[in-house]
Coordinates of C-alpha atoms in Angstrom, one line a residue:
M243 CA 26.6 -26.6 42.5
D244 CA 28.0 -23.2 43.6
F245 CA 25.7 -20.1 43.4
M246 CA 26.9 -16.5 44.1
L247 CA 24.1 -14.6 45.7
R248 CA 23.7 -10.9 45.5
S249 CA 25.4 -10.6 48.8
S250 CA 29.0 -11.4 49.2
V251 CA 28.3 -14.9 50.5
T252 CA 28.9 -18.2 48.6
I253 CA 26.7 -21.1 49.6
H254 CA 27.5 -24.6 48.5
V255 CA 24.3 -26.6 48.1
P256 CA 23.5 -29.8 46.1
S257 CA 21.1 -29.7 43.2
R258 CA 17.4 -29.4 43.8
S259 CA 17.9 -27.7 47.2
V260 CA 16.8 -24.4 48.6
V261 CA 18.8 -21.3 47.6
L262 CA 18.1 -18.1 49.5
G263 CA 18.5 -14.7 48.0
D264 CA 19.7 -11.5 49.6
E265 CA 16.8 -10.7 51.9
P266 CA 17.5 -8.5 55.0
T267 CA 14.8 -10.3 57.1
A268 CA 16.2 -13.7 56.2
R269 CA 19.7 -13.3 57.5
E270 CA 18.6 -13.6 61.1
E271 CA 16.6 -16.7 60.3
L272 CA 19.6 -18.2 58.5
E273 CA 21.6 -18.4 61.7
G274 CA 21.9 -22.0 62.8
T275 CA 20.0 -23.2 59.7
D276 CA 21.6 -26.0 57.7
L277 CA 21.2 -25.0 54.0
T278 CA 22.9 -28.1 52.7
M279 CA 20.0 -30.3 53.6
P280 CA 18.2 -31.3 50.4
V281 CA 14.5 -30.4 50.1
P282 CA 12.4 -33.4 49.0
D283 CA 9.3 -31.6 47.7
L284 CA 8.0 -28.7 49.8
S285 CA 5.3 -28.0 47.3
C286 CA 3.4 -31.0 48.4
L287 CA 2.8 -29.6 51.9
E288 CA -0.7 -28.4 51.6
V289 CA -1.4 -28.2 55.4
G290 CA 0.1 -25.3 57.4
S291 CA 2.3 -25.7 60.4
S292 CA -0.2 -24.0 62.7
A293 CA -2.9 -26.5 61.8
L294 CA -0.5 -29.4 62.4
S295 CA 0.5 -28.0 65.8
E296 CA -3.2 -28.0 66.9
K297 CA -3.5 -31.6 65.7
V298 CA -0.4 -32.6 67.7
K299 CA -1.8 -31.0 70.9
E300 CA -5.1 -32.9 70.5
A301 CA -3.3 -36.2 69.8
S302 CA -2.8 -38.7 72.7
L303 CA 1.0 -38.7 72.8
N304 CA 3.5 -38.4 75.6
N305 CA 5.6 -35.3 76.2
E306 CA 8.7 -36.6 74.4
Q307 CA 6.8 -37.5 71.2
K308 CA 5.0 -34.1 71.3
N309 CA 8.3 -32.3 71.7
K310 CA 9.9 -34.2 68.7
L311 CA 6.8 -33.4 66.6
T312 CA 6.9 -29.8 67.6
E313 CA 10.5 -29.4 66.7
L314 CA 9.8 -31.1 63.3
L315 CA 6.9 -28.8 62.6
E316 CA 9.0 -25.7 63.5
T317 CA 11.7 -27.0 61.0
F318 CA 9.1 -27.4 58.3
S319 CA 7.7 -23.9 59.1
D320 CA 11.1 -22.3 58.8
R321 CA 11.9 -24.0 55.5
E322 CA 8.5 -23.2 54.1
H323 CA 9.1 -19.5 55.0
L324 CA 12.6 -19.7 53.4
R325 CA 11.1 -21.2 50.3
Q326 CA 8.5 -18.5 50.1
L327 CA 11.2 -15.8 50.4
Q328 CA 13.3 -17.2 47.6
L329 CA 10.3 -17.8 45.4
N330 CA 9.6 -14.0 45.7
D331 CA 13.2 -13.2 44.9
P332 CA 13.7 -12.2 41.2
V333 CA 17.0 -14.1 40.8
T334 CA 16.7 -17.2 42.9
G335 CA 13.0 -17.7 42.1
K336 CA 13.7 -18.5 38.4
L337 CA 16.5 -20.8 39.4
L338 CA 14.4 -22.7 41.9
K339 CA 11.5 -23.1 39.5
M340 CA 13.8 -24.3 36.7
L341 CA 15.4 -26.9 39.0
E342 CA 12.2 -28.2 40.4
G343 CA 10.1 -27.9 37.2
K344 CA 12.4 -29.5 34.7
G345 CA 14.8 -32.4 34.9
E346 CA 17.9 -32.9 32.9
S347 CA 17.5 -31.4 29.4
N348 CA 18.1 -33.6 26.5
A349 CA 19.1 -32.8 22.9
E350 CA 15.5 -32.7 21.7
E351 CA 14.5 -29.8 24.0
L352 CA 15.5 -26.2 23.5
S353 CA 18.4 -24.8 25.5
Q354 CA 17.6 -23.3 28.8
Y355 CA 20.1 -20.5 28.4
V356 CA 21.0 -17.9 25.8
I357 CA 24.3 -16.1 25.4
Q358 CA 23.9 -12.4 24.5
D359 CA 26.7 -9.8 24.6
G360 CA 29.0 -12.3 26.4
L361 CA 26.5 -12.9 29.2
L362 CA 24.5 -16.0 30.0
Y363 CA 20.7 -15.4 30.4
F364 CA 17.9 -17.7 31.3
V365 CA 15.4 -18.4 28.6
D366 CA 11.9 -17.2 29.6
D367 CA 9.3 -19.9 29.6
K368 CA 6.7 -17.5 28.2
V369 CA 7.0 -17.3 24.4
S370 CA 5.9 -13.9 23.2
C371 CA 6.0 -12.8 19.5
N372 CA 6.6 -9.1 19.0
L373 CA 8.3 -6.9 16.4
H374 CA 11.8 -5.6 16.8
P375 CA 11.9 -1.9 17.9
M376 CA 13.7 -0.9 14.7
K377 CA 11.1 -2.7 12.6
R378 CA 8.3 -1.1 14.5
L379 CA 9.9 2.4 13.9
K380 CA 10.0 1.7 10.2
L381 CA 6.4 0.6 10.1
E382 CA 5.4 3.7 12.0
A383 CA 7.3 5.9 9.6
H384 CA 5.7 4.3 6.6
D385 CA 2.2 4.7 8.1
H386 CA 2.9 8.3 8.8
A387 CA 4.1 8.9 5.3
R388 CA 1.0 7.2 3.9
S389 CA -1.3 9.3 6.0
V390 CA 0.5 12.5 4.9
L391 CA 0.4 11.5 1.2
S392 CA -3.2 10.7 1.4
E393 CA -4.0 14.0 2.9
S394 CA -1.9 15.8 0.3
H395 CA -3.6 13.9 -2.6
A396 CA -7.1 14.7 -1.2
K397 CA -6.2 18.4 -0.9
R398 CA -4.8 18.6 -4.5
K399 CA -7.8 16.7 -5.9
K400 CA -10.1 19.2 -4.1
Y401 CA -8.5 22.2 -5.8
Y402 CA -8.2 20.4 -9.1
D403 CA -11.9 19.5 -9.1
Q404 CA -12.8 23.1 -8.4
R405 CA -11.1 24.3 -11.6
R406 CA -12.2 21.4 -13.8
R407 CA -15.6 21.5 -15.6
S408 CA -17.5 18.3 -15.9
V409 CA -17.7 17.0 -19.5
S410 CA -20.0 14.2 -20.6
Y411 CA -20.4 12.6 -24.0
S412 CA -23.2 10.4 -25.3
V413 CA -23.1 7.2 -27.4
D414 CA -22.6 7.7 -31.2
E415 CA -21.1 11.1 -30.7
L416 CA -18.0 12.0 -32.7
V417 CA -14.9 13.0 -30.7
R418 CA -11.2 13.7 -31.2
V419 CA -8.5 12.0 -29.3
K420 CA -5.4 13.6 -28.0
T421 CA -2.2 12.1 -29.3
H422 CA 1.1 11.6 -27.5
P423 CA 3.7 11.1 -30.2
R424 CA 7.4 10.7 -29.7
S425 CA 10.1 12.1 -31.9
D426 CA 12.0 9.6 -34.1
A427 CA 15.3 10.7 -35.7
L428 CA 15.5 7.7 -38.0
A429 CA 12.0 8.4 -39.5
N430 CA 12.8 12.1 -39.5
F431 CA 9.7 12.7 -37.4
T432 CA 9.4 15.6 -34.9
A433 CA 6.7 15.2 -32.2
K434 CA 6.1 18.9 -31.8
L435 CA 5.0 19.2 -35.5
A436 CA 2.5 16.4 -35.2
P437 CA -1.2 17.2 -34.8
V438 CA -2.3 17.4 -31.1
Y439 CA -5.7 15.7 -31.8
T440 CA -6.7 13.1 -34.3
G441 CA -10.1 11.8 -35.4
P442 CA -12.9 11.5 -35.8
Y443 CA -13.8 8.6 -33.5
R444 CA -17.2 7.4 -32.5
I445 CA -18.2 6.6 -29.0
T446 CA -19.7 3.1 -28.8
Q447 CA -19.9 2.5 -25.0
K448 CA -19.8 4.7 -21.9
L449 CA -18.0 2.6 -19.3
S450 CA -18.1 5.3 -16.6
E451 CA -18.4 9.0 -16.1
V452 CA -14.8 9.5 -17.3
N453 CA -14.1 6.4 -19.5
Y454 CA -15.4 5.8 -23.1
R455 CA -14.8 3.1 -25.6
L456 CA -14.2 4.4 -29.2
I457 CA -14.0 3.1 -32.7
D458 CA -12.3 4.6 -35.8
V459 CA -14.9 6.1 -38.2
K460 CA -12.9 5.4 -41.3
T461 CA -11.9 1.8 -40.7
G462 CA -14.4 0.7 -38.1
A463 CA -11.7 -0.8 -35.9
G464 CA -11.7 -0.5 -32.2
A465 CA -9.5 2.3 -30.9
G466 CA -9.6 1.4 -27.2
V467 CA -10.8 3.0 -24.0
F468 CA -9.9 6.7 -23.4
H469 CA -10.2 9.1 -20.5
V470 CA -12.4 12.1 -20.9
A471 CA -9.4 14.4 -20.3
N472 CA -8.0 13.2 -23.7
L473 CA -11.2 13.8 -25.6
L474 CA -12.6 16.8 -27.4
P475 CA -15.9 17.0 -29.4
F476 CA -15.4 16.7 -33.1
R477 CA -16.7 19.8 -35.0
T478 CA -16.6 20.9 -38.6
W479 CA -17.2 24.2 -40.2
D480 CA -20.7 23.2 -41.2
S481 CA -21.6 22.6 -37.5
H482 CA -20.3 26.0 -36.4
V483 CA -21.3 28.2 -39.4
E484 CA -24.7 28.9 -40.7
T485 CA -24.9 30.5 -44.2
E486 CA -27.5 32.9 -45.4
T487 CA -27.9 33.9 -49.0
V488 CA -28.6 37.7 -49.2
P489 CA -29.3 39.0 -52.7
A490 CA -27.0 42.0 -53.2
D491 CA -26.0 43.0 -56.8
G492 CA -26.7 39.4 -57.9
S493 CA -24.0 37.9 -55.6
A494 CA -24.4 35.6 -52.6
V495 CA -22.8 36.7 -49.3
E496 CA -22.1 34.2 -46.5
A497 CA -22.8 35.7 -43.1
T498 CA -21.5 34.1 -39.9
T499 CA -24.0 33.9 -37.1
D500 CA -22.1 31.7 -34.7
S501 CA -20.3 34.0 -32.2
S502 CA -18.4 31.1 -30.6
L503 CA -16.5 30.5 -33.9
L504 CA -15.6 34.2 -34.1
N505 CA -14.2 34.1 -30.6
D506 CA -12.1 31.0 -31.5
M507 CA -10.5 32.6 -34.5
P508 CA -6.8 33.5 -34.1
E509 CA -5.8 37.1 -33.4
E510 CA -3.4 37.1 -36.4
T511 CA -6.4 37.2 -38.8
S512 CA -8.0 40.2 -37.2
S513 CA -4.6 42.1 -37.0
G514 CA -3.9 41.3 -40.7
A515 CA -7.3 42.6 -41.7
T516 CA -6.7 45.8 -39.8
A517 CA -3.4 46.3 -41.5
M518 CA -4.9 45.9 -44.9
N519 CA -7.6 48.5 -44.1

């Protein structure tokens, strides 16, 4: 296997061997070091070289054996240091962990590489689920729009409630219902000429502060549920006008005592009476 390091040096090493990155402190240590020697398993060395050197000095060996063991320990110490350097390297560390951690990949496993924008990348072992940045921006924009709309609706509701007077109806009260007709050319019907309110209807149930269930007084059939904004109290002339009989020249004169009815009368009548006078 051929690996190009970040420096301009190509090192030919077999698989599962130590590959050193571009470390300035490691170049001096590389002089005279054989990098083509395969590393069996350096991760199994749990005892440091200093501890082994002390054990060698205490052992009952001759000088030649002690010298050979000391050279061997120094070799292990150098390679352990090299291994630690390349594990800390961001490029060769991933490569070494992949070579020592996984064997040959088969068809059942996922690919260890991914091609993106014409470049080959390592697949990270850590699987993290996260939203795409564009998707996150869309969600943030939607959340911002919802917050602005909710504030706008609350503000409009506040000013609307200040102008609206509360209206409440009781059960068995007669009301009129606002109609919403549509013009029909085939039936020769014009919506603007239709009455705005129809009735009377009787309230049979108060579902909430603003919803009432009604029935038709004439047929007794259910009319449905209506909002209080589409209801008006049903009044007749008898409910607004009280008549008094005043004897004057043998004739009865009806006097109107309800001032609200006089205020509700159209202005055309008063202007016409003034013109006649």
